[in-house]
Coordinates of C-alpha atoms and ligand atoms in Angstrom, one line a residue:
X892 CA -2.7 51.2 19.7
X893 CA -1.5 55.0 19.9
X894 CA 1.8 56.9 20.3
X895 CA 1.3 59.3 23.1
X896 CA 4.2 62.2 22.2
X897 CA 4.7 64.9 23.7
X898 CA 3.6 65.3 26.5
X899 CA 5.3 67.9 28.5
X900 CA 5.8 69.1 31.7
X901 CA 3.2 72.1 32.2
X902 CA 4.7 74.3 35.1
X903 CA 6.8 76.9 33.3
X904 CA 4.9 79.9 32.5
X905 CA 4.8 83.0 32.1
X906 CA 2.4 85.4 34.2
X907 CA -1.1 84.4 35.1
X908 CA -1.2 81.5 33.0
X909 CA 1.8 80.3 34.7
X910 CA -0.2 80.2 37.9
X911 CA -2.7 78.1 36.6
X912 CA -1.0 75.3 34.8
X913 CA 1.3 75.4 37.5
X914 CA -1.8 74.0 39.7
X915 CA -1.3 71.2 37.5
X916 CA 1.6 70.1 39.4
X917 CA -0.3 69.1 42.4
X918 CA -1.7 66.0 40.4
X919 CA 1.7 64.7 40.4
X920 CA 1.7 61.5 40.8
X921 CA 4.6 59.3 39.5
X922 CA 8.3 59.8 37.7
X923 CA 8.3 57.6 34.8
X924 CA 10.9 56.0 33.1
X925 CA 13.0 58.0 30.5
X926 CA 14.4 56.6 27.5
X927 CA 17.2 54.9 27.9
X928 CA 20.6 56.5 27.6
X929 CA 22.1 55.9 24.0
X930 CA 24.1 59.4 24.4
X931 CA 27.6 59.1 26.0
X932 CA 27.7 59.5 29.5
X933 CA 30.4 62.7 29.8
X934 CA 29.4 64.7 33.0
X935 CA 26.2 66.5 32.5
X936 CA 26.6 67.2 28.8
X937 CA 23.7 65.3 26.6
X938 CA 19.7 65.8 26.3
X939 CA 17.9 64.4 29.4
X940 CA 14.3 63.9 29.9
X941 CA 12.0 63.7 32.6
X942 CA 8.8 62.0 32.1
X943 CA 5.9 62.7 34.4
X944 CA 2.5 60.9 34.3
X945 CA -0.5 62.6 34.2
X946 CA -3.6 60.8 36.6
X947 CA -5.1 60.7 33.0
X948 CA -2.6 57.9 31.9
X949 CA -0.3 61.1 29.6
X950 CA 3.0 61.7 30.0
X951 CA 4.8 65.0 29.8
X952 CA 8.1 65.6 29.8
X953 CA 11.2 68.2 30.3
X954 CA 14.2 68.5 28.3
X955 CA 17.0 69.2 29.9
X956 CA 20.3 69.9 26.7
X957 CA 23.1 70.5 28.3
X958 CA 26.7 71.0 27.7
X959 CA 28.8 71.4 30.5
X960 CA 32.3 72.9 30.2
X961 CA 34.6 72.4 33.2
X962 CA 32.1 74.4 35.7
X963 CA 30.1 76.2 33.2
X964 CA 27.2 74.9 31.7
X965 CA 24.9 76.1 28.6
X966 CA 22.2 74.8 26.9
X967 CA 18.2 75.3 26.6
X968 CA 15.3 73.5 28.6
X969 CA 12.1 72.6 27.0
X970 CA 9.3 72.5 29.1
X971 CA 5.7 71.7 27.5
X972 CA 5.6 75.2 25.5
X973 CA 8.6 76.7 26.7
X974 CA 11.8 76.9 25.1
X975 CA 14.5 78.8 27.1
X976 CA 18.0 79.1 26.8
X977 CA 19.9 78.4 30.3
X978 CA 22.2 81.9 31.2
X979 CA 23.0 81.1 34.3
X980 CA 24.5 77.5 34.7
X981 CA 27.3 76.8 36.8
X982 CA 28.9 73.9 38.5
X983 CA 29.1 69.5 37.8
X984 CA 28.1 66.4 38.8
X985 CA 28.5 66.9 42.4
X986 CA 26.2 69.8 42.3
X987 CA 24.6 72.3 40.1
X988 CA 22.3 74.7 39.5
X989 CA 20.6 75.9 35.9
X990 CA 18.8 78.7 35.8
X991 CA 16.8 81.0 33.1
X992 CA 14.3 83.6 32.1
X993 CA 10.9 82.5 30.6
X994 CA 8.4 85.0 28.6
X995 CA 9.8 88.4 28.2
X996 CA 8.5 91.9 30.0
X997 CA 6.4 92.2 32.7
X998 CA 5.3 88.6 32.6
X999 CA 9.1 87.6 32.8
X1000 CA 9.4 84.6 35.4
X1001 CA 12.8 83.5 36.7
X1002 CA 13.5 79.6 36.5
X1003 CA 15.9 77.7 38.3
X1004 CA 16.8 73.6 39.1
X1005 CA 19.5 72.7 41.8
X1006 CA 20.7 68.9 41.3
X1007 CA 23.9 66.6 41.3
X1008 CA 24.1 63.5 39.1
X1009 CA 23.0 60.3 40.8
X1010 CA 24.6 57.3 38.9
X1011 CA 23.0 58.0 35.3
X1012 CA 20.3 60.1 37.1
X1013 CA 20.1 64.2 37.5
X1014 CA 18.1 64.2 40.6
X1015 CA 16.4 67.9 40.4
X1016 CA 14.3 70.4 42.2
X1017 CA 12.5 73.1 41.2
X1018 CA 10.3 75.6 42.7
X1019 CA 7.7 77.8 41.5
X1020 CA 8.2 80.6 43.4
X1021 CA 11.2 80.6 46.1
X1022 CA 8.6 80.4 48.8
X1023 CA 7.1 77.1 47.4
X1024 CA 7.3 73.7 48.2
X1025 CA 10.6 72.3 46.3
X1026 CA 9.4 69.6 43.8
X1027 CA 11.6 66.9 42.9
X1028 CA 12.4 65.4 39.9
X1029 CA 14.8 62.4 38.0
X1030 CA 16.0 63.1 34.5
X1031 CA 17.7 60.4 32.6
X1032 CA 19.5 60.6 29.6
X1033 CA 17.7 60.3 26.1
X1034 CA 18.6 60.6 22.3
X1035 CA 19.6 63.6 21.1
X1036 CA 17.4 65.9 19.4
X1037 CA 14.3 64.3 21.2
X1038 CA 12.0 66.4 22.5
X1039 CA 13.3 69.6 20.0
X1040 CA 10.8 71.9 19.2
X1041 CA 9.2 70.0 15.9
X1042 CA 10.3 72.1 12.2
X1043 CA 8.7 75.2 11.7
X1044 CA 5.5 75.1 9.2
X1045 CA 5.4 79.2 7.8
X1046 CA 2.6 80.3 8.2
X1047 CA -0.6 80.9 5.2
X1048 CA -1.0 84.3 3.2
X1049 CA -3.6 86.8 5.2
X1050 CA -7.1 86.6 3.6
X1051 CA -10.3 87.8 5.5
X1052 CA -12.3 84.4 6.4
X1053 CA -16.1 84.7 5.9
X1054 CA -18.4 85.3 9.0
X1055 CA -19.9 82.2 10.6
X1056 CA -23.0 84.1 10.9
X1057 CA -22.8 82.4 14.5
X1058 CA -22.4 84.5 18.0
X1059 CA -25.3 87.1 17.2
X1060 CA -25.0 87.8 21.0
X1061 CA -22.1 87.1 23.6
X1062 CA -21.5 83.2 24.0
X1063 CA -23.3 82.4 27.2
X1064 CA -22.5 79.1 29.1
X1065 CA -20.3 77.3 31.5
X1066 CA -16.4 76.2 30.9
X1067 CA -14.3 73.7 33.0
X1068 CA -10.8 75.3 33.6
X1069 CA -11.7 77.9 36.6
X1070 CA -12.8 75.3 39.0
X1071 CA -12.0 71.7 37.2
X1072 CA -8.7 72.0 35.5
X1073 CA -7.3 69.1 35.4
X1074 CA -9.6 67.3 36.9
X1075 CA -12.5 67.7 34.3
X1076 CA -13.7 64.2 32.7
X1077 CA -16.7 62.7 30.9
X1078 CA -18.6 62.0 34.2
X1079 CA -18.8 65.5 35.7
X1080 CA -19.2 67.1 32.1
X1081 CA -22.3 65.2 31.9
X1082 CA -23.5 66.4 35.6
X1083 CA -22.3 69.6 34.9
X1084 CA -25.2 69.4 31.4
X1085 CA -27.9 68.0 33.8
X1086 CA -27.8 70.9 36.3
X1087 CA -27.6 73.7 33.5
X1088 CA -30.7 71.9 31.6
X1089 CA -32.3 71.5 35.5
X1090 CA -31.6 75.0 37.1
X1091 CA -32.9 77.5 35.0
X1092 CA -29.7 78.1 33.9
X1093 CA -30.6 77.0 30.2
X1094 CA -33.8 79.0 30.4
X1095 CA -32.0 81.9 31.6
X1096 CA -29.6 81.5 27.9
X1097 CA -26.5 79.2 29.5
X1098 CA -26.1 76.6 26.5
X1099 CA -22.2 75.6 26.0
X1100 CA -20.6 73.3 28.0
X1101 CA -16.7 73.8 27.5
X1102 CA -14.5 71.4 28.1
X1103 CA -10.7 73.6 28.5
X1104 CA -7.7 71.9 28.2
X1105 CA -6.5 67.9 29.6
X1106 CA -8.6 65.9 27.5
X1107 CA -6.4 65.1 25.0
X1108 CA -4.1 62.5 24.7
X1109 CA -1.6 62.1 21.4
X1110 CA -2.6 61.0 18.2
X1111 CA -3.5 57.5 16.1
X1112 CA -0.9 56.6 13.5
X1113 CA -3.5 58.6 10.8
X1114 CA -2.6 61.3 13.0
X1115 CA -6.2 61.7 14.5
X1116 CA -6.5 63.3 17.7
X1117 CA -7.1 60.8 20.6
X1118 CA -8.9 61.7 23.9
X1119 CA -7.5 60.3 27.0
X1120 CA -9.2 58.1 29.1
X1121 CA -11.0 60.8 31.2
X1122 CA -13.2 61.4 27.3
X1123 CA -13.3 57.7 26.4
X1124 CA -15.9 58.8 23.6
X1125 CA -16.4 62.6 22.9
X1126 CA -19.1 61.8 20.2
X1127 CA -21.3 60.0 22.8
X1128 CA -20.5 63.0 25.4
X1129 CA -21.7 65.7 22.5
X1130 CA -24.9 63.3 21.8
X1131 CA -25.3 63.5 25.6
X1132 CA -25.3 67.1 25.9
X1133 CA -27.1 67.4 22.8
X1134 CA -29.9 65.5 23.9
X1135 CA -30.1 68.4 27.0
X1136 CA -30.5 71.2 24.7
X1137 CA -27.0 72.1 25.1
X1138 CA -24.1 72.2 23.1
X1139 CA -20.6 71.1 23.6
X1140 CA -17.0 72.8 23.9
X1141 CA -14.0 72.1 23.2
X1142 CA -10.1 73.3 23.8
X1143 CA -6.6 73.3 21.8
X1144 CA -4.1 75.1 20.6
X1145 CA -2.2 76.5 17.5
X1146 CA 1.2 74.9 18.9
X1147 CA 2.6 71.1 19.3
X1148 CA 1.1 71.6 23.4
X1149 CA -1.5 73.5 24.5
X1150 CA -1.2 75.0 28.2
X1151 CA -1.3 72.1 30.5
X1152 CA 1.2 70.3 27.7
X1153 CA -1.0 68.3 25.8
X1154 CA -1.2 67.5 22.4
X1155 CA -2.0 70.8 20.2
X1156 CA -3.4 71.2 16.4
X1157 CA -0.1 72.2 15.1
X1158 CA 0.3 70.5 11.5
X1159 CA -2.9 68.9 12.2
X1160 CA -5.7 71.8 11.8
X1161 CA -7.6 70.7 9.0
X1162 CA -8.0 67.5 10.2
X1163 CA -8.9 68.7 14.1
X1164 CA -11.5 70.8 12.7
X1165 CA -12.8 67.2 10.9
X1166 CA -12.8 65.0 13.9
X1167 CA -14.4 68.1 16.1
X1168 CA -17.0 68.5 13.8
X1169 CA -17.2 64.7 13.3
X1170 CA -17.6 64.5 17.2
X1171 CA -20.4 67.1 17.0
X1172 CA -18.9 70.1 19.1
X1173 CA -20.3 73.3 18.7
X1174 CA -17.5 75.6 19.9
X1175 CA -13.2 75.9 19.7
X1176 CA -11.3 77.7 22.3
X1177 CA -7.8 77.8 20.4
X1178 CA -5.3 79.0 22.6
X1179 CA -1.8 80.4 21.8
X1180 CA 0.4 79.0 24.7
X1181 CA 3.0 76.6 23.1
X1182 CA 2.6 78.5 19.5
X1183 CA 5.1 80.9 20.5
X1184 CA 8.1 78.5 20.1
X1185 CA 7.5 78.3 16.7
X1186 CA 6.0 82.1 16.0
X1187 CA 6.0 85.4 16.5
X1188 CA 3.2 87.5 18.0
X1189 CA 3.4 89.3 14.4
X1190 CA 2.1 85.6 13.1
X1191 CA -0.9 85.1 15.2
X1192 CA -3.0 86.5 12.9
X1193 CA -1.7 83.9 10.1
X1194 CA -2.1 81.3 12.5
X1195 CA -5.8 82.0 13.9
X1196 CA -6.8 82.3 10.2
X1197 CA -5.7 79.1 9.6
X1198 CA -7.9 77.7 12.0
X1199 CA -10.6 79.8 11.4
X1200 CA -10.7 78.6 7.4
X1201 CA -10.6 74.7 9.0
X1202 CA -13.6 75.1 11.2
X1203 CA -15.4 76.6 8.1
X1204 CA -14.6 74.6 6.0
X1205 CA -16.1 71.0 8.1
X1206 CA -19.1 73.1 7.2
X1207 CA -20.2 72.6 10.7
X1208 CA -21.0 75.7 13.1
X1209 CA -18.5 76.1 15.7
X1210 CA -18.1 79.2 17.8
X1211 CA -14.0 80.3 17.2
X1212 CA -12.7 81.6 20.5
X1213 CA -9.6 83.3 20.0
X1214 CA -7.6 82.7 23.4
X1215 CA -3.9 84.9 22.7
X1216 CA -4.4 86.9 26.1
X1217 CA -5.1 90.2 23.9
X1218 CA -1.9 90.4 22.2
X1219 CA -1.2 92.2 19.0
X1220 CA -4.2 94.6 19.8
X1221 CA -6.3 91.0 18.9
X1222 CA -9.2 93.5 18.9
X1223 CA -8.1 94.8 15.8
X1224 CA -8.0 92.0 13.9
X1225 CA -9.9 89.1 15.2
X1226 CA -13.3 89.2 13.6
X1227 CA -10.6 89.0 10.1
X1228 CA -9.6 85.7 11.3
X1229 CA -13.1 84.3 11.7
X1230 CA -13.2 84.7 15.5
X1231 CA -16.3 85.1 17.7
X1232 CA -14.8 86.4 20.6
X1233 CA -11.1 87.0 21.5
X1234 CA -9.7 87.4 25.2
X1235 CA -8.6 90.1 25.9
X1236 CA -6.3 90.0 28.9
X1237 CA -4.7 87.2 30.8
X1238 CA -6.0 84.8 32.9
X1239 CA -8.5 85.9 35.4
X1240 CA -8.5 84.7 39.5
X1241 CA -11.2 84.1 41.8
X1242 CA -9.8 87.3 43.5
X1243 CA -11.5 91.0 43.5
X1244 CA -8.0 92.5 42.6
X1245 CA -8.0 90.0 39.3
X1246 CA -11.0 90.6 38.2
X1247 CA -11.6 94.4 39.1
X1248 CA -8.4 94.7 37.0
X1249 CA -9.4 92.2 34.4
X1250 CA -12.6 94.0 34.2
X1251 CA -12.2 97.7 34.8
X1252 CA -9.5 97.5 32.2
X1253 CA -11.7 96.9 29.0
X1254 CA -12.7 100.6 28.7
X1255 CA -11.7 101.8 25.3
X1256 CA -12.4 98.4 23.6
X1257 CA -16.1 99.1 23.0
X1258 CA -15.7 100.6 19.1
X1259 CA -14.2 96.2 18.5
X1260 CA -17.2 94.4 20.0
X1261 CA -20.2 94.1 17.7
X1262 CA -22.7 91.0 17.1
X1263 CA -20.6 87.9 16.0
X1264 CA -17.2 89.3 17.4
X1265 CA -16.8 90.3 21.4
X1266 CA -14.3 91.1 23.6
X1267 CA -13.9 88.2 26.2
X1268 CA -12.4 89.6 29.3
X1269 CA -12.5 85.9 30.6
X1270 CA -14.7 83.4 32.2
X1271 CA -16.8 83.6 34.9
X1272 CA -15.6 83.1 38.8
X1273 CA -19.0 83.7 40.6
X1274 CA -19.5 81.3 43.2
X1275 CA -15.9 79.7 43.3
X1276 CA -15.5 81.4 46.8
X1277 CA -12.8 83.9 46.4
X1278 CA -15.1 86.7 46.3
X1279 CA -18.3 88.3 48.3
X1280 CA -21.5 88.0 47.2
X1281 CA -21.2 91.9 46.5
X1282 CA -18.1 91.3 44.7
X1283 CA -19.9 88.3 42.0
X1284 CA -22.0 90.7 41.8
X1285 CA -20.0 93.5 40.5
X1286 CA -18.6 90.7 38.4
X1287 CA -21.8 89.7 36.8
X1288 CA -22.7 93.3 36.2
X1289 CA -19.3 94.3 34.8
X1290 CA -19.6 91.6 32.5
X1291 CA -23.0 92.4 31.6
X1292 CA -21.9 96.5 31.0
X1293 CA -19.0 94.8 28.8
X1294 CA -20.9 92.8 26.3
X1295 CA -19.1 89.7 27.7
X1296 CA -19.1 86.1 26.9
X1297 CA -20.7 84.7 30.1
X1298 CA -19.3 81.5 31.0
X1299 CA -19.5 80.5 34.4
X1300 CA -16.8 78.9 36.1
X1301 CA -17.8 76.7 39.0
X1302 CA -19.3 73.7 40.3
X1303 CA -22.8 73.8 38.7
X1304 CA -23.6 70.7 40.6
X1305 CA -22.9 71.9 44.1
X1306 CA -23.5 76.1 43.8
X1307 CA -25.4 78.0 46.5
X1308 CA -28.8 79.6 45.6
X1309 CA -27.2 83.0 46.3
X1310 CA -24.7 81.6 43.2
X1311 CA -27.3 80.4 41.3
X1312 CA -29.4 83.9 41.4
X1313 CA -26.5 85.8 40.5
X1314 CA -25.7 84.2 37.3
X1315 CA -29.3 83.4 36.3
X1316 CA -30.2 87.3 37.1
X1317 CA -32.2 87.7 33.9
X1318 CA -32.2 91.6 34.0
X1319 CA -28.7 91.7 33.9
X1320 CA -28.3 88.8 31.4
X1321 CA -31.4 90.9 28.8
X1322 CA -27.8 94.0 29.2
X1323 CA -25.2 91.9 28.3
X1324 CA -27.4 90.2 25.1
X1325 CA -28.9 93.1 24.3
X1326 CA -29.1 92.7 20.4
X1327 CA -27.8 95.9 19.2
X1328 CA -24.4 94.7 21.2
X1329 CA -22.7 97.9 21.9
X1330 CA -20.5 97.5 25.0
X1331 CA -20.3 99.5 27.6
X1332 CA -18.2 102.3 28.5
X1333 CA -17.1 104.1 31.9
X1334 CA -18.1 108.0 31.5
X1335 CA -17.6 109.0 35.0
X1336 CA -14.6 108.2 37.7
X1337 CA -14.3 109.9 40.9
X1338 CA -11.6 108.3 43.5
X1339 CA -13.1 104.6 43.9
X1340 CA -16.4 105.5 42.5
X1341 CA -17.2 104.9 38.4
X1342 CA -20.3 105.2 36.3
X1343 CA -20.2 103.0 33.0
X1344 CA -23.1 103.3 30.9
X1345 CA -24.1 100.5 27.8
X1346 CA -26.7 101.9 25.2
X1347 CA -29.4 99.4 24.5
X1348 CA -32.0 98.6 22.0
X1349 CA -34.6 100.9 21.5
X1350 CA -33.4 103.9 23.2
X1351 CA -32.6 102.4 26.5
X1352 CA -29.3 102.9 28.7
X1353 CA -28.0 100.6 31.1
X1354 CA -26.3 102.5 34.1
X1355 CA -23.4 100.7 36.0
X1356 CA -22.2 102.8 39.8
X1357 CA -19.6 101.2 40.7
X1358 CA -18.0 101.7 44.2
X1359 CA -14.0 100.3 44.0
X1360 CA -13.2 101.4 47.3
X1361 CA -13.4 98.4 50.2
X1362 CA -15.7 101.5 52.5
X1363 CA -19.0 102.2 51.9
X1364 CA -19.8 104.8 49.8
X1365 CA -22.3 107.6 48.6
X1366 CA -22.2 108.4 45.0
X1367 CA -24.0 110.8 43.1
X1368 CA -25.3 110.1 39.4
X1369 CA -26.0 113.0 37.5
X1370 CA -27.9 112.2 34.5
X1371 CA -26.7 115.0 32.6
X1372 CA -23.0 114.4 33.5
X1373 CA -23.7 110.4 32.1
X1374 CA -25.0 112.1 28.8
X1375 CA -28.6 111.2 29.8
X1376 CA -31.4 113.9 29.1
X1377 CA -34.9 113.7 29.8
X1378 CA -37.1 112.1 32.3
X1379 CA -36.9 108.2 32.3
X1380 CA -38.2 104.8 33.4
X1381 CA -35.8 103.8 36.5
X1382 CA -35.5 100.1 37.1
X1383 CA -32.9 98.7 39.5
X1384 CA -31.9 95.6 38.2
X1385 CA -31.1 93.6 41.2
X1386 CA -33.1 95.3 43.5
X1387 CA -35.6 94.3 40.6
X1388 CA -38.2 97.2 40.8
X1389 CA -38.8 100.4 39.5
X1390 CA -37.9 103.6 41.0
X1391 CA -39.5 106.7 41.6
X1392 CA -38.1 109.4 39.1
X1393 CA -35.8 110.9 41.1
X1394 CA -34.9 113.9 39.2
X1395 CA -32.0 115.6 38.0
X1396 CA -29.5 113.2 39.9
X1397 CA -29.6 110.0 41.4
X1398 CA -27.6 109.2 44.9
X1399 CA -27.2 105.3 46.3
X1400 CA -25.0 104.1 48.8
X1401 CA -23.2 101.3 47.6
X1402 CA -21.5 99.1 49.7
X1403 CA -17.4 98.0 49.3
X1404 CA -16.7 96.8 46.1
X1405 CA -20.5 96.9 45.3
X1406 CA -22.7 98.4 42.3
X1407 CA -25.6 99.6 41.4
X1408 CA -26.9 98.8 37.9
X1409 CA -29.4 100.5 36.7
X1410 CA -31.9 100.4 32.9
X1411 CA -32.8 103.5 31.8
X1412 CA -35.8 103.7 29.1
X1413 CA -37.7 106.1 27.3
Ligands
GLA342 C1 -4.4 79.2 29.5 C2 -5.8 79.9 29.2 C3 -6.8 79.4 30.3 C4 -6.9 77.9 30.2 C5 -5.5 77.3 30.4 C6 -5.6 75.8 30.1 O1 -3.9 79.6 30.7 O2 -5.7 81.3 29.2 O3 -8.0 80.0 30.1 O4 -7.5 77.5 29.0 O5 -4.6 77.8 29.5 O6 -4.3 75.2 30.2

């Protein structure tokens, strides 16, 4: 009944988004069968595939073109969104090894394969990192020119798209890539809706639930999008979450494969942004991943347009999450495209060095956030147990001080109360939506030790100590130094109580990789 094409093989990346569709790997289950060979068997020269199965019943494959030359071989790979030409390929049947570069500058990732020919086989291995696991692979011959990136549509004339009116405050909810990938379906979306409308998590402001990428599968011969079987029918999952007082999510990209290398909008915007808005989703992650065999980073803005004049034009709201890992200064340009938010930076870990970087790093960015268009320094990781108590904590206030999206990122289902009262804190959640939505800025570094400050509504300041270092520490506030005058209402906002005014500076000891956040009013 449908065509399922493209699907590629997800596991070369560049930098952080590398590691996390490399994860996908572990769901490998089975090698498929390739097309069979109509190219001339001579050596290793010709196109060879190899086709993986997703557990979801998709297929992804690698294109291997080669052209071998007594014991040098050229030639490119294709890999789900990467494209890369092979500099380094030496030897023949018996043996060889192909290796490359993907992504460019500090995200730059070597790529190699080892393998001999096996009767019309390559039998391959790969690695991730030289450390890992080898993973092993068949490639059999297939026709030439298959799997070649598709012909390059150019890209619309700049025009500012309208402004949804939507976003008033940062997007607050839950998405499923930090602790699903892969794994998300229709059954734990749905139990992932009753625990936010359950929890207090709805009350508290959580209301989209965001599927990422995997549920896609290829397209109909009308060329609409088809879920896979994981989303056997997306319109009775958005009535679903509908009917919790919640609204529903969803993921693709601007290129023929999104991360993971599934099918992406490319050629097929328009008509996404009909079926989505058929479907009832409220809100588009549209991320740039396999875009960039067919554009530049110059285009992006083009390209984001493009789908930000579709969504508008299905008449439907629908949040427009720009997800290009903050290239191009996306700042600068993202509200232009019709975007809500835009990330910022690349993908965040469950780790306090990934998101203390992530996180720290947004100073300066403050003069782009405004209501209807935010910085999105990435989703949530509180309570996927990479980090202390102290350190989600930090998180949560970081992201509060930043005017963040908050999505959470773990198992709703299963979290711990000390999870739970974390991301439901509503003192720091009334920071981060404050309605004025100025984000925060740090005004203050000493060694480990920052102060960040957010104005708020009516007068008030919110006051973020932040203590970097892994020891203890003492730190000093003075309220003159943060560009506060004048005596004030102190309220701590997780110790949740007022303080005693305590004059012309304010010490706490806060411990490793802690905070203290603070709301200052008049
Ligand atoms: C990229 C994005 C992630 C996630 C994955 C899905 O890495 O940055 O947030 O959406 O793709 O494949």
């Amino acid at each position: 009944m449908y065509a399922i094409r493209n699907k590629q093989h997800p596991y070369l990346c560049c930098g952080s988004i590398a590691l996390t569709v490399w994860l996908m790997l572990a769901g490998l289950v089975s090698i498929a069968t390739a097309q069979q060979a109509n190219a001339p068997a001579s050596g290793l020269t010709g196109n060879w595939a190899v086709r993986v199965e997703n557990a979801d019943g998709t297929f992804r494959t690698t294109y291997l073109n080669l052209k071998q030359e007594g014991s040098r071989i050229t030639g490119y790979i294709r890999s789900t969104q990467f494209y890369f030409t092979i500099t380094e390929g030496t030897g023949g049947p018996e043996g060889f090894t192909l290796e490359g570069t993907i992504g460019n500058g500090p995200n730059a990732r070597r790529v190699r394969y080892e393998g001999k020919l096996v009767g019309d086989e390559l039998h391959l291995t790969t690695r991730r990192r030289p450390e890992d696991k080898p993973i092993e692979l068949v490639a059999r011959r297939a026709p030439a020119g298959e799997g070649a990136p598709p012909a390059r549509i150019p890209p619309p004339a700049r025009h500012p798209v309208p402004d949804n009116g939507l976003a008033k405050t940062p997007p607050m909810g839950w998405n499923s890539w930090n602790k699903f990938a892969g794994r998300i379906d229709d059954a734990t979306v749905r139990q992932i809706a009753d625990a936010m409308a359950s929890n207090g998590m709805r009350e508290a402001g959580y209301v989209y639930i965001n599927i990422d990428d995997t549920w896609e599968a290829g397209r109909d011969k009308q060329g609409n999008i088809l879920t896979n079987k994981k989303f056997p029918d997306m319109k009775a999952l958005a009535d679903y979450v509908h009917g919790k007082g919640l609204k529903l999510g969803i993921y693709s990209s601007p290129g023929p494969n999104t991360c993971a290398g599934y099918e992406g909008s490319y050629g097929y915007e328009e008509q996404d942004a009909r079926t989505y808005a058929a479907w009832g989703i409220d809100y588009l992650k549209y991320d740039w991943c396999g875009a960039r065999m067919i554009y530049t980073d110059e285009e992006m803005p083009a390209i984001y347009q493009k789908m930000g004049d579709a969504l508008r034009a299905t008449g439907r709201p629908i949040v427009y999450s720009l997800c290009q890992y903050g290239r191009l200064d996306v700042w600068k340009w993202g509200a232009e495209v019709g975007g809500n938010l835009w990330r910022t930076t690349g993908d965040i870990r469950d780790a306090w060095d990934s998101m203390a970087r992530i996180g720290f790093g947004q100073d300066g960015r403050e003069q782009w956030a405004k209501p209807g268009h935010w910085n999105d320094p990435d989703m949530l990781e509180i309570g996927n147990g990479g980090m202390s108590e102290t350190e989600y904590r930090t998180h949560m206030s970081l992201w509060a001080m930043l005017a963040a999206p908050l999505l959470a990122g773990n198992d709703l289902r299963s979290m711990s109360p000390a999870t739970l009262a974390i991301l439901t804190n509503r003192e720091v959640i009334a920071v981060d939506q404050d309605k004025d939505g100025h984000q925060g800025r740090r005004v203050w570094k000493s060694g480990d030790q920052e102060i960040w400050t957010r104005p708020l509504s009516g007068g008030a300041v919110a006051v973020a100590i932040f203590n970097r270092a892994k020891e203890p520490a003492k730190v000093t506030c003075r309220w003159a130094d943060v560009g506060i005058s004048g005596k004030t209402r102190v309220r701590d906002l997780w110790e949740h109580k007022d303080l005693e005014w305590p004059g012309p500076e304010y010490s706490a000891e806060i411990p490793g990789h802690g905070v203290v956040m603070l709301r200052l009013a008049p």
